[in-house]
Amino acid sequence: MIQITRKEQFATPTILAEKGSVLVEKMKAEYAAGVMQFEIDRTVYADANVKATLVKIQNYKCCYCEAKIGHIDDGDVEHFRPKKAYKQSEDDELHRPGYYWLSYDWDNLLLACTKCNGRNKENLFPIMETSVRASSHLMNVGDELPVFIHPVLENPELFITFDNNVPKPIDGNYRGRMTIKYLGLDRPLLNEDRGEKLDDLKLLFTMFALIPNTPPELKARAFKNLKKQFDTKTIETAEYAGMFRAFFKKYPISV
Ligand SMILES: [Zn+2]
């Protein structure tokens, strides 16, 4: 998980700004009339243009696990704050309504792979200090500190690092630990896929270090190759960049 940059060219998609805003105003009026469950229009928040924009912003990667989303149909538009109901903990009851007024909010929408989206999190959305929970649009979500790390608004690398291919919370921090657990960032298949990709890189390191009396020109070529791996695997667009960044931090390349 790394921080996602939303560049200026990717403004709020028109359908959210226009149709989405109208629908939110309607829900606000319904809330005032006592309604607690709302119709939320998937064709608006998961509109093809919204999804395509998210795909581009996120460099064809899941916002959480950083796996490449191969085809536009593979990912799901995910609400960071759940739109219909929330739970503070696994044992908690479902509280309705959820963050209905953020159903079409650009900052609340992310693209997740189907695995992360169909994850253990569901409606679980714990916050650090429950007394400031925004239970309606009349309250301010800015007062809340969500337990889960938001990959656009925060830098996940301050909370989560990797022990080889396995994500770990830095110094055991709570938010990192909970994010890993409930988003399933250490699920076996994901660890396996990351592990295979890291092994290829480790092999290069091993070859570089272990062959005795390597002629300088070969060493120079090996270094050049490692530098290329660093350049291509740690950039924002690279799959599992968070893991590769943590690896190169631990094993910096130097001649
Ligand atoms: Zn994912």
PDB file of C-alpha atoms in Angstrom, residues 34-139:
ATOM      1  CA  GLY A  34     -36.818  10.711   9.272  1.00  0.00           C
ATOM      2  CA  VAL A  35     -35.618   8.299   6.586  1.00  0.00           C
ATOM      3  CA  MET A  36     -32.737   6.059   7.743  1.00  0.00           C
ATOM      4  CA  GLN A  37     -32.186   3.882   4.695  1.00  0.00           C
ATOM      5  CA  PHE A  38     -31.456   5.324   1.319  1.00  0.00           C
ATOM      6  CA  GLU A  39     -31.506   4.225  -2.295  1.00  0.00           C
ATOM      7  CA  ILE A  40     -27.990   4.619  -3.577  1.00  0.00           C
ATOM      8  CA  ASP A  41     -27.517   4.609  -7.324  1.00  0.00           C
ATOM      9  CA  ARG A  42     -24.675   2.344  -8.361  1.00  0.00           C
ATOM     10  CA  THR A  43     -24.886   3.546 -11.961  1.00  0.00           C
ATOM     11  CA  VAL A  44     -23.731   6.947 -10.707  1.00  0.00           C
ATOM     12  CA  TYR A  45     -20.837   6.148  -8.348  1.00  0.00           C
ATOM     13  CA  ALA A  46     -19.668   3.181 -10.438  1.00  0.00           C
ATOM     14  CA  ASP A  47     -20.215   4.934 -13.765  1.00  0.00           C
ATOM     15  CA  ALA A  48     -17.779   3.832 -16.492  1.00  0.00           C
ATOM     16  CA  ASN A  49     -16.082   7.209 -16.538  1.00  0.00           C
ATOM     17  CA  VAL A  50     -15.639   7.251 -12.746  1.00  0.00           C
ATOM     18  CA  LYS A  51     -14.106   3.803 -12.878  1.00  0.00           C
ATOM     19  CA  ALA A  52     -11.881   4.598 -15.857  1.00  0.00           C
ATOM     20  CA  THR A  53     -10.602   7.724 -14.099  1.00  0.00           C
ATOM     21  CA  LEU A  54      -9.833   5.779 -10.930  1.00  0.00           C
ATOM     22  CA  VAL A  55      -8.045   3.109 -12.961  1.00  0.00           C
ATOM     23  CA  LYS A  56      -5.786   5.766 -14.495  1.00  0.00           C
ATOM     24  CA  ILE A  57      -5.159   7.595 -11.214  1.00  0.00           C
ATOM     25  CA  GLN A  58      -4.242   4.364  -9.494  1.00  0.00           C
ATOM     26  CA  ASN A  59      -2.021   3.191 -12.350  1.00  0.00           C
ATOM     27  CA  TYR A  60      -4.159   0.092 -12.922  1.00  0.00           C
ATOM     28  CA  LYS A  61      -3.586  -1.042  -9.337  1.00  0.00           C
ATOM     29  CA  CYS A  62      -5.786  -1.892  -6.387  1.00  0.00           C
ATOM     30  CA  CYS A  63      -5.720   0.996  -3.902  1.00  0.00           C
ATOM     31  CA  TYR A  64      -4.996  -1.377  -1.019  1.00  0.00           C
ATOM     32  CA  CYS A  65      -2.984  -4.417  -2.090  1.00  0.00           C
ATOM     33  CA  GLU A  66      -1.305  -2.814  -5.141  1.00  0.00           C
ATOM     34  CA  ALA A  67      -2.002  -5.847  -7.321  1.00  0.00           C
ATOM     35  CA  LYS A  68      -2.431  -4.917 -10.968  1.00  0.00           C
ATOM     36  CA  ILE A  69      -6.008  -4.725 -12.078  1.00  0.00           C
ATOM     37  CA  GLY A  70      -5.658  -6.206 -15.525  1.00  0.00           C
ATOM     38  CA  HIS A  71      -8.920  -5.212 -17.040  1.00  0.00           C
ATOM     39  CA  ILE A  72     -11.302  -2.430 -16.225  1.00  0.00           C
ATOM     40  CA  ASP A  73     -13.991  -4.954 -15.234  1.00  0.00           C
ATOM     41  CA  ASP A  74     -11.741  -6.555 -12.644  1.00  0.00           C
ATOM     42  CA  GLY A  75     -11.872  -3.796 -10.074  1.00  0.00           C
ATOM     43  CA  ASP A  76     -14.713  -2.429  -7.980  1.00  0.00           C
ATOM     44  CA  VAL A  77     -15.478   1.129  -7.010  1.00  0.00           C
ATOM     45  CA  GLU A  78     -15.031   1.055  -3.275  1.00  0.00           C
ATOM     46  CA  HIS A  79     -16.437   3.432  -0.664  1.00  0.00           C
ATOM     47  CA  PHE A  80     -13.787   4.144   1.968  1.00  0.00           C
ATOM     48  CA  ARG A  81     -16.503   5.162   4.415  1.00  0.00           C
ATOM     49  CA  PRO A  82     -19.360   2.661   4.033  1.00  0.00           C
ATOM     50  CA  LYS A  83     -22.379   4.197   2.407  1.00  0.00           C
ATOM     51  CA  LYS A  84     -25.248   2.205   3.927  1.00  0.00           C
ATOM     52  CA  ALA A  85     -24.248   1.138   7.446  1.00  0.00           C
ATOM     53  CA  TYR A  86     -21.175   0.814   9.646  1.00  0.00           C
ATOM     54  CA  LYS A  87     -19.805  -1.198  12.554  1.00  0.00           C
ATOM     55  CA  GLN A  88     -17.199  -0.017  15.036  1.00  0.00           C
ATOM     56  CA  SER A  89     -16.015  -3.557  15.726  1.00  0.00           C
ATOM     57  CA  GLU A  90     -16.692  -7.057  14.447  1.00  0.00           C
ATOM     58  CA  ASP A  91     -19.106  -7.744  17.303  1.00  0.00           C
ATOM     59  CA  ASP A  92     -20.875  -4.427  16.988  1.00  0.00           C
ATOM     60  CA  GLU A  93     -24.377  -4.214  15.531  1.00  0.00           C
ATOM     61  CA  LEU A  94     -24.895  -2.488  12.191  1.00  0.00           C
ATOM     62  CA  HIS A  95     -25.546   1.221  12.588  1.00  0.00           C
ATOM     63  CA  ARG A  96     -27.748   2.849   9.983  1.00  0.00           C
ATOM     64  CA  PRO A  97     -27.620   5.030   8.049  1.00  0.00           C
ATOM     65  CA  GLY A  98     -23.992   4.829   6.993  1.00  0.00           C
ATOM     66  CA  TYR A  99     -22.135   7.668   5.324  1.00  0.00           C
ATOM     67  CA  TYR A 100     -24.931   8.111   2.775  1.00  0.00           C
ATOM     68  CA  TRP A 101     -23.913  11.694   1.951  1.00  0.00           C
ATOM     69  CA  LEU A 102     -20.498  10.445   0.812  1.00  0.00           C
ATOM     70  CA  SER A 103     -21.941   7.896  -1.630  1.00  0.00           C
ATOM     71  CA  TYR A 104     -20.860  10.021  -4.602  1.00  0.00           C
ATOM     72  CA  ASP A 105     -18.040  11.916  -2.919  1.00  0.00           C
ATOM     73  CA  TRP A 106     -14.858  11.784  -4.973  1.00  0.00           C
ATOM     74  CA  ASP A 107     -12.607  11.595  -1.895  1.00  0.00           C
ATOM     75  CA  ASN A 108     -14.574   8.637  -0.617  1.00  0.00           C
ATOM     76  CA  LEU A 109     -14.248   6.605  -3.805  1.00  0.00           C
ATOM     77  CA  LEU A 110     -11.347   4.309  -4.569  1.00  0.00           C
ATOM     78  CA  LEU A 111     -10.734   1.402  -6.897  1.00  0.00           C
ATOM     79  CA  ALA A 112     -10.128  -1.909  -5.172  1.00  0.00           C
ATOM     80  CA  CYS A 113      -9.525  -5.361  -6.611  1.00  0.00           C
ATOM     81  CA  THR A 114     -12.408  -7.762  -6.190  1.00  0.00           C
ATOM     82  CA  LYS A 115     -10.480  -9.614  -3.451  1.00  0.00           C
ATOM     83  CA  CYS A 116      -9.890  -6.521  -1.326  1.00  0.00           C
ATOM     84  CA  ASN A 117     -13.402  -5.280  -1.962  1.00  0.00           C
ATOM     85  CA  GLY A 118     -14.995  -8.597  -1.015  1.00  0.00           C
ATOM     86  CA  ARG A 119     -12.754  -8.627   2.012  1.00  0.00           C
ATOM     87  CA  ASN A 120     -13.294  -9.076   5.696  1.00  0.00           C
ATOM     88  CA  LYS A 121     -13.923  -5.353   6.143  1.00  0.00           C
ATOM     89  CA  GLU A 122     -17.488  -5.240   4.813  1.00  0.00           C
ATOM     90  CA  ASN A 123     -19.222  -2.541   6.830  1.00  0.00           C
ATOM     91  CA  LEU A 124     -16.546  -2.458   9.470  1.00  0.00           C
ATOM     92  CA  PHE A 125     -15.354   1.107   9.812  1.00  0.00           C
ATOM     93  CA  PRO A 126     -13.783   1.746  13.204  1.00  0.00           C
ATOM     94  CA  ILE A 127     -12.673   5.211  14.205  1.00  0.00           C
ATOM     95  CA  MET A 128     -10.202   6.074  16.949  1.00  0.00           C
ATOM     96  CA  GLU A 129     -12.475   8.273  19.056  1.00  0.00           C
ATOM     97  CA  THR A 130     -16.073   7.082  18.770  1.00  0.00           C
ATOM     98  CA  SER A 131     -17.651  10.145  20.394  1.00  0.00           C
ATOM     99  CA  VAL A 132     -16.972  12.185  17.233  1.00  0.00           C
ATOM    100  CA  ARG A 133     -18.567   9.667  14.841  1.00  0.00           C
ATOM    101  CA  ALA A 134     -20.308  11.512  12.002  1.00  0.00           C
ATOM    102  CA  SER A 135     -23.644   9.755  12.117  1.00  0.00           C
ATOM    103  CA  SER A 136     -25.276  12.092   9.597  1.00  0.00           C
ATOM    104  CA  HIS A 137     -24.402  14.810   7.088  1.00  0.00           C
ATOM    105  CA  LEU A 138     -24.956  17.353   9.859  1.00  0.00           C
ATOM    106  CA  MET A 139     -21.701  16.242  11.470  1.00  0.00           C
TER     107      MET A 139
END
